[in-house]
Coordinates of C-alpha atoms in Angstrom, one line a residue:
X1 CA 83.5 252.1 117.8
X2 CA 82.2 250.5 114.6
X3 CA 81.6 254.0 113.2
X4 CA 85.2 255.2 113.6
X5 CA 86.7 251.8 112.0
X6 CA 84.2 252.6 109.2
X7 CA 85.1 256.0 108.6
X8 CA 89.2 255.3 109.1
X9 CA 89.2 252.4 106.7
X10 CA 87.8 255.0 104.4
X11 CA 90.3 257.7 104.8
X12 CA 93.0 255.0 104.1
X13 CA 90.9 254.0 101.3
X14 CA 91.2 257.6 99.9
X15 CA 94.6 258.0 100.7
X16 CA 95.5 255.1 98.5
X17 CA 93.6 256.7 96.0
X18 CA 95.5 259.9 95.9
X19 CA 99.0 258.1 96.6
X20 CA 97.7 255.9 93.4
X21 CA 97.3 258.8 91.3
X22 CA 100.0 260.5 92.4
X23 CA 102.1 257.8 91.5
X24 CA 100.3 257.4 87.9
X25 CA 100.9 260.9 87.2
X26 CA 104.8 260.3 88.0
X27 CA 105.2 257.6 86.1
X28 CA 103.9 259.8 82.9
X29 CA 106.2 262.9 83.5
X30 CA 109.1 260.2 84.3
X31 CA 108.1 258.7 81.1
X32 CA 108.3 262.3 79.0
X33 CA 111.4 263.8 80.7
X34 CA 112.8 260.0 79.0
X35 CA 111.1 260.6 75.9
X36 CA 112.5 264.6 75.6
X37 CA 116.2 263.6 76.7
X38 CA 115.9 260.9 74.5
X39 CA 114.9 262.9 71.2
X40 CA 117.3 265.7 72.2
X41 CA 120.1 263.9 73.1
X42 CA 122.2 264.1 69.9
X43 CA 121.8 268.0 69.7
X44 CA 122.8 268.4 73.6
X45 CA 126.3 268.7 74.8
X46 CA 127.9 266.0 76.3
X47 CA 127.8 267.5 79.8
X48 CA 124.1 268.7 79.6
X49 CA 123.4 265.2 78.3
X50 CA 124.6 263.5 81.9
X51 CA 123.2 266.1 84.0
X52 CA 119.2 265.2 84.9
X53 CA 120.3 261.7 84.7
X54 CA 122.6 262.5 87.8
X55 CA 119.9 264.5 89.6
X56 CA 117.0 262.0 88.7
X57 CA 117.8 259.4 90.9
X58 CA 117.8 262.3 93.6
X59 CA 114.9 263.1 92.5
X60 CA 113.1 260.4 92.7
X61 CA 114.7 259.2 96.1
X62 CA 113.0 262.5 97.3
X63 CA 110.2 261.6 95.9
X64 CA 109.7 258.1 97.7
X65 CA 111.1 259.9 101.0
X66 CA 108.0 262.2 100.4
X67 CA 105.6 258.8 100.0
X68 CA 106.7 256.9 102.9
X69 CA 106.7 260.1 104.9
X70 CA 102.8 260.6 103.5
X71 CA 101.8 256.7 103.8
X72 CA 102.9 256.5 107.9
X73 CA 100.7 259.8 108.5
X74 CA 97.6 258.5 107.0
X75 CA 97.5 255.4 109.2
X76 CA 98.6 257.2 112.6
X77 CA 95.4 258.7 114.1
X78 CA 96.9 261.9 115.9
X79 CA 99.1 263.4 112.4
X80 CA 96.1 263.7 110.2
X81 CA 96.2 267.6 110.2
X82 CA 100.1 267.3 109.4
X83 CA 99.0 265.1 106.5
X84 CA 96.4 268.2 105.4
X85 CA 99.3 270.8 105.3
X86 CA 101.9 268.8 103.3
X87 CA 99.1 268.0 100.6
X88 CA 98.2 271.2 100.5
X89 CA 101.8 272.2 100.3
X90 CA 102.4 270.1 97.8
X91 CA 99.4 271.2 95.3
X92 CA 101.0 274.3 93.1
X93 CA 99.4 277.6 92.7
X94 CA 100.0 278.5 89.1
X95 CA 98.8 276.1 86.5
X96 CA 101.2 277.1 83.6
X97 CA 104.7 276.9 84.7
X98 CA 107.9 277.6 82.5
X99 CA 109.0 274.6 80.1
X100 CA 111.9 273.8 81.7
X101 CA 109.9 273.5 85.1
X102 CA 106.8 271.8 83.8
X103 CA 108.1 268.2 83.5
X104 CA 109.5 268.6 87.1
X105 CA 106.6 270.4 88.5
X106 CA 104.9 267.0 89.4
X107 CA 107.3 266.0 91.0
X108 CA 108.0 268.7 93.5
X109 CA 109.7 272.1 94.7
X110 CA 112.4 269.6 95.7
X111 CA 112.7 268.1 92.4
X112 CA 112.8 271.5 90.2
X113 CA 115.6 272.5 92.3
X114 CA 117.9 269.1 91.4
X115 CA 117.0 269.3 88.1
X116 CA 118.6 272.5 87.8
X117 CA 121.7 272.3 85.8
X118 CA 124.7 275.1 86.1
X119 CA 124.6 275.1 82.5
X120 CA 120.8 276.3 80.6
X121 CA 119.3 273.6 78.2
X122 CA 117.7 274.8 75.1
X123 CA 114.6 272.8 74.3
X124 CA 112.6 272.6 71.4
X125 CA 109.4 272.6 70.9
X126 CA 107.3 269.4 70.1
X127 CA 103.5 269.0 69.0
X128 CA 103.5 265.4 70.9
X129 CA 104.9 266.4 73.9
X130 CA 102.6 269.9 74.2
X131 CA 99.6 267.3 74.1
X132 CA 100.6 265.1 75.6
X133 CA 101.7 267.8 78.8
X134 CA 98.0 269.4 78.0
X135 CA 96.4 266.3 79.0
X136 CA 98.6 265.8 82.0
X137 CA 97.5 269.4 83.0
X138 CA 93.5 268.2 82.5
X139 CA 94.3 265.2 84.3
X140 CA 96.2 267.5 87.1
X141 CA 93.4 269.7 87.5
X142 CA 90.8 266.7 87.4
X143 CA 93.0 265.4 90.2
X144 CA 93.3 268.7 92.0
X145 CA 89.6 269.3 91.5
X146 CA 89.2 265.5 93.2
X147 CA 91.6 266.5 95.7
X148 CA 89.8 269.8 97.0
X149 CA 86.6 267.8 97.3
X150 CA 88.6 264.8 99.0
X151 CA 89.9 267.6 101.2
X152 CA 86.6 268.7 102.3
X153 CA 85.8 265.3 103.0
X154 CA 88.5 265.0 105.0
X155 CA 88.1 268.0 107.0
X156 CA 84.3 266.7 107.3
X157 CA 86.0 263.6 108.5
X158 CA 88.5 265.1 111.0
X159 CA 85.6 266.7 112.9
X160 CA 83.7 263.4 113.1
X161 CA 87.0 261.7 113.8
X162 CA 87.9 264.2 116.6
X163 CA 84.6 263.5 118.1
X164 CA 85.2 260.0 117.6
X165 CA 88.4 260.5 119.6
X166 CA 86.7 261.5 122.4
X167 CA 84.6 258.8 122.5
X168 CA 87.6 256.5 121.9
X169 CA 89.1 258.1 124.9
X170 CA 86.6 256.9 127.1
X171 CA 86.4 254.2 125.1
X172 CA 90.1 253.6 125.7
X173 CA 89.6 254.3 129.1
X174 CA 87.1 251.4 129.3
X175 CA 89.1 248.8 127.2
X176 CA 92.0 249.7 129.6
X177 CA 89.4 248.8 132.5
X178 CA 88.5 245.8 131.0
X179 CA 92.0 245.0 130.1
X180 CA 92.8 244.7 133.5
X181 CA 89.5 243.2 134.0
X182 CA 90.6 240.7 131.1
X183 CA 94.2 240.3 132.8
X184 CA 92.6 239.0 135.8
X185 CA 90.4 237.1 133.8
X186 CA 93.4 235.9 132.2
X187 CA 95.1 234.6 135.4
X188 CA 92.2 232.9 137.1
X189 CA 91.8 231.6 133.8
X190 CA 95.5 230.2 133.9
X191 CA 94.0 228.9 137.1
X192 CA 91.1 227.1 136.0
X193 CA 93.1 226.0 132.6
X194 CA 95.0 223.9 135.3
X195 CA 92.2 222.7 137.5
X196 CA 90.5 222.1 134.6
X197 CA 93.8 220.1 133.4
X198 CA 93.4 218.2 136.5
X199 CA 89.9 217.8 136.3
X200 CA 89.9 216.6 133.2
X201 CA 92.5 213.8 134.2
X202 CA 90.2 213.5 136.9
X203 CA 87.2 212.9 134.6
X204 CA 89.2 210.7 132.2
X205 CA 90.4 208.3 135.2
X206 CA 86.7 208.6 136.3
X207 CA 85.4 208.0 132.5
X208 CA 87.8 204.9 132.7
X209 CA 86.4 203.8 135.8
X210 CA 82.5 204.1 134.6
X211 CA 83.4 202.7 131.6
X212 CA 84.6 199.6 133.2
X213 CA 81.9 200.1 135.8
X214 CA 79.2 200.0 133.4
X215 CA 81.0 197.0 131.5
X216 CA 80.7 194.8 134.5
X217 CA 77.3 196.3 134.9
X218 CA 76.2 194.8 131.5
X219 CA 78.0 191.9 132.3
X220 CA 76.1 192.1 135.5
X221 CA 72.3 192.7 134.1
X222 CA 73.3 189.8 131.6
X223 CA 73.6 187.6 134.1
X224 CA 70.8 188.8 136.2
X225 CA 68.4 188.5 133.6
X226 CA 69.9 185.1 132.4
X227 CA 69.1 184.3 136.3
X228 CA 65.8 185.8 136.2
X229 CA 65.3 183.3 132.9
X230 CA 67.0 180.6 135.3
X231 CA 64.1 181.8 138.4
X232 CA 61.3 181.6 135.8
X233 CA 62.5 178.9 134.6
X234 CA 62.8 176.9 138.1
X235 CA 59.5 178.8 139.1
X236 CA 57.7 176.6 136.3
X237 CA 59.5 173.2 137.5
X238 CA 58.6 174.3 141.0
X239 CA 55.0 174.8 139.9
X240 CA 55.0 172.1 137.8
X241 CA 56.5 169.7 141.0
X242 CA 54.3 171.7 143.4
X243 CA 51.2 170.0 141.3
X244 CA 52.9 166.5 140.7
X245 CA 53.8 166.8 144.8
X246 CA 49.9 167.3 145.4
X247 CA 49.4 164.7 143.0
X248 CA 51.7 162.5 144.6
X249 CA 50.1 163.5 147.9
X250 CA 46.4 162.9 146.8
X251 CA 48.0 159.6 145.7
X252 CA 49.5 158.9 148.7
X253 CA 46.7 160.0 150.7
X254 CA 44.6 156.9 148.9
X255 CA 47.8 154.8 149.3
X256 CA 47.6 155.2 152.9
X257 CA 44.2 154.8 152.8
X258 CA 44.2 151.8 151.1
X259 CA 47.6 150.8 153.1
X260 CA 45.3 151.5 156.3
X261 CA 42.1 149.0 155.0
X262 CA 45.2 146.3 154.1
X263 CA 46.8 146.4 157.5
X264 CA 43.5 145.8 159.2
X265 CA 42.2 143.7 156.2
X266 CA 46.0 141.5 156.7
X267 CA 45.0 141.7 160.8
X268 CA 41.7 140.4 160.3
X269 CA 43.2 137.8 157.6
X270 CA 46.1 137.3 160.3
X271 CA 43.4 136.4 163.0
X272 CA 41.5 134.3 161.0
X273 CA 44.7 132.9 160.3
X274 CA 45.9 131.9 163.4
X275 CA 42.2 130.5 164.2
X276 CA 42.7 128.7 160.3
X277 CA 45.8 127.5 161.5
X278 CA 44.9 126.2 164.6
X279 CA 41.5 124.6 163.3
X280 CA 44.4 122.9 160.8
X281 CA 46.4 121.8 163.0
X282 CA 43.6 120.4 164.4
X283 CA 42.3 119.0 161.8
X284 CA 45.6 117.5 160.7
X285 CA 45.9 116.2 163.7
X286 CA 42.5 114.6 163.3
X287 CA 43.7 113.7 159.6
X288 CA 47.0 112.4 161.1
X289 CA 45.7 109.8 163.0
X290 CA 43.0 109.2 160.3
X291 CA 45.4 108.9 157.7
X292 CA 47.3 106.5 160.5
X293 CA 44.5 104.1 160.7
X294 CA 43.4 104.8 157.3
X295 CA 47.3 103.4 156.1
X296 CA 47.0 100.7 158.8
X297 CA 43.5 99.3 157.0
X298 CA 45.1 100.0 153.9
X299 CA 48.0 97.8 154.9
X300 CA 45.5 95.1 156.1
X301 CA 43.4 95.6 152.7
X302 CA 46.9 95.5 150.8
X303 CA 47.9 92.1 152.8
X304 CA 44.2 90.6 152.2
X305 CA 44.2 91.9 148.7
X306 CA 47.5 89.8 148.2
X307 CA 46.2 87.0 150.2
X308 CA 42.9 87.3 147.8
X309 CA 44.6 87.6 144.8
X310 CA 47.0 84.5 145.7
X311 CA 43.8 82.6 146.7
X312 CA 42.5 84.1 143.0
X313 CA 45.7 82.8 141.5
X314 CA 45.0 79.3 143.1
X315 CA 41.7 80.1 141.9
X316 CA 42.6 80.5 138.1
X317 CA 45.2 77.5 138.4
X318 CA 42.0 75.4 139.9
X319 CA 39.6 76.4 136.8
X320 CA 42.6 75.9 134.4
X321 CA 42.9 72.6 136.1
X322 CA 39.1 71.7 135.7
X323 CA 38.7 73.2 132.6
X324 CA 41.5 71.4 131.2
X325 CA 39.9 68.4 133.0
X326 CA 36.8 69.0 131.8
X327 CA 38.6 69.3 128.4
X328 CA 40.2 66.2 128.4
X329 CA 36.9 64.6 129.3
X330 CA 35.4 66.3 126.6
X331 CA 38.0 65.2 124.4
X332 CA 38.3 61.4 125.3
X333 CA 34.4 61.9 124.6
X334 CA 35.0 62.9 121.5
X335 CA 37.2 61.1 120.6
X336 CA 35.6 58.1 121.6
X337 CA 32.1 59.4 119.3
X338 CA 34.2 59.7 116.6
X339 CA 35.5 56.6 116.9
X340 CA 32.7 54.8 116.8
X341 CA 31.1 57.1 114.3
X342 CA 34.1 56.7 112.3
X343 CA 33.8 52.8 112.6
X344 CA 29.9 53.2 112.5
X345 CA 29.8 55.1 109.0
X346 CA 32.6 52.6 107.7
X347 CA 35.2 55.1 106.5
X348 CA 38.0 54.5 104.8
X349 CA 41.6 54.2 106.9
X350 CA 43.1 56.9 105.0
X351 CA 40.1 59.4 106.6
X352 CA 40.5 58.3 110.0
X353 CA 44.4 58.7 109.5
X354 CA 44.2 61.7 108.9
X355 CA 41.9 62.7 111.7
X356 CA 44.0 61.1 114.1
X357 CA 47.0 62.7 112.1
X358 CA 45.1 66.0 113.0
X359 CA 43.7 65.8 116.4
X360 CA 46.9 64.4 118.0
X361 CA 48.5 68.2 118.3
X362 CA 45.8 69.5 119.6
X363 CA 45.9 66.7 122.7
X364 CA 49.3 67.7 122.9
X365 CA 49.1 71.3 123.3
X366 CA 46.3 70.9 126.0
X367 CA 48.3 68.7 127.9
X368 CA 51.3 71.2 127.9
X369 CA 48.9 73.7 129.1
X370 CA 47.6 71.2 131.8
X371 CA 51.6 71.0 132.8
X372 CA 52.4 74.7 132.8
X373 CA 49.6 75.5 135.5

């Protein structure tokens, strides 16, 4: 298949080629049948002068009828052999034509007959225009040589490209197979366009749905492993309470202990207690009626205390008394020995004045002593 597009590109490919220089080569004669109506235009009649211009465009309409007649054939697989006989109809035999038919002769049998005028045209010879028709005829005969071998190419061609046929027959035949094949691809692919369709809705609703699935399953795993932090953290206050609990415990353990040893410590102390108290209140009792006689002697030792200390009271005033007595005595004693020593030692008056003067307060203040007790 490859092999056949290779070698039908190429035919087209020459084609153009020949249709390219077919064209230059019209283009020159077109340009020296202007130049030669041109130069003889002032020496030609008036109605000679009009006459290839009227047939011209005929001409040339033939001519491009004859192109896009040639150009279809080349691209259509089946007319190739027509294409063959209309170049090879179109390649003249003789090489030197007449001059009146030598500027037409490119363009075809067709052409030489419009060009024709009823009336004959007398043309002059000119050096330019016989060189410059010579190297059209070298470039004609370049072409023709090009074409022949073109031709034999082509022929080579048409054999490989009838052979080709065949196998793009059953080729054909296949591609028809498989365009059936493909048409019924086609539908059930119509078909699964629109499951898919719906699947895909499907699979976006579903998308949607994981999507927010999986956002509340990260919401989720957040707060699972926050509450996994939370569990570790209560396992270490558990922990941590489990060993102040058995701290407590051992504590409480002693406490009871302890508590135990009180209670029967506080029973013992009760016991003795009651036998304490008892023994007190029998020994208040005892002191009771202890203290009672003990206050009754004191009240007897308060009432012969008073008695004694009235009696020492009577006492004092007695000595008072008697020493005051004995004071006077003493005194009047005195007095008396200084009297007579006084009188005995002669003294003057004034002296014994004065004594007197002196002694007589004192008498005084013992006797008001004497009268106060």
């Amino acid at each position: 298949m490859s092999e056949y597009l290779a070698l039908e590109a190429r035919l087209r490919s020459m084609n153009q080629q020949l249709d390219a220089k077919k064209d230059k080569v019209l283009q020159d004669s077109d340009e020296l049948f202007r130049e030669q109506y041109s130069s003889r235009s002032s020496s030609r009649p008036s109605s000679t002068r009009h006459t290839p211009r009227d047939h011209r465009p005929e001409s040339s309409k033939s001519q491009k009828s004859n192109r896009s007649a040639d150009t279809p054939r080349s691209n259509n697989r089946p007319k190739v052999k027509r294409e063959e006989g209309d170049e090879e109809s179109s390649i003249p035999s003789s090489h030197v034509l007449e001059p009146e038919t030598q500027v037409t002769s490119v363009r075809g049998r067709a052409a030489v007959k419009q060009v024709e005028s009823p009336e004959p045209v007398v043309y002059r010879r000119d050096p330019g225009l016989e060189s410059m028709l010579n190297q059209l005829r070298e470039e004609l005969q370049t072409s023709r040589k090009e074409n022949v071998t073109l031709l034999d190419e082509k022929k080579s061609m048409q054999t490989l490209i009838s052979r080709m046929e065949q196998t793009m027959r059953i080729q054909e035949d296949k591609i028809s197979n498989l365009e059936g094949r493909q048409q019924e691809l086609l539908s059930s692919e119509e078909k699964l366009t629109s499951e898919n369709a719906t699947l895909e809705a499907r699979l976006a609703k579903s998308q949607a749905k994981i999507d927010e699935v999986n956002k509340k399953l990260n919401l989720l795993q957040q707060q699972l492993q926050q509450g996994h932090r939370e569990m570790d953290t209560i396992a270490k206050e558990k922990k941590h309470a489990e060993n102040d609990r058995a701290q407590r415990e051992g504590r409480l353990n002693r406490a009871l202990e302890d508590v135990e040893k009180f209670k029967e410590a506080l029973r013992l102390a009760k016991n003795a207690e009651t036998n304490a108290n008892i023994t007190l209140k029998q020994t208040v009792e005892k002191l009771a009626t202890e203290n009672k006689k003990l206050e009754r002697q004191k009240a007897d030792l308060l009432s012969a205390f008073q008695k004694q200390l009235k009696l020492i009271d009577i006492l004092k005033r007695q000595k008072l008394h008697l020493e005051v007595a004995k004071k006077l005595r003493l005194h009047t004693c005195f007095v008396a020995i200084l009297v007579r020593v006084l009188f005995v030692r002669n003294h003057g008056e004034a002296r014994q004045d004065r004594k007197v003067h002196h002694q007589q307060p004192a008498h005084n203040f013992h006797t008001q002593e004497i009268q106060e007790t």
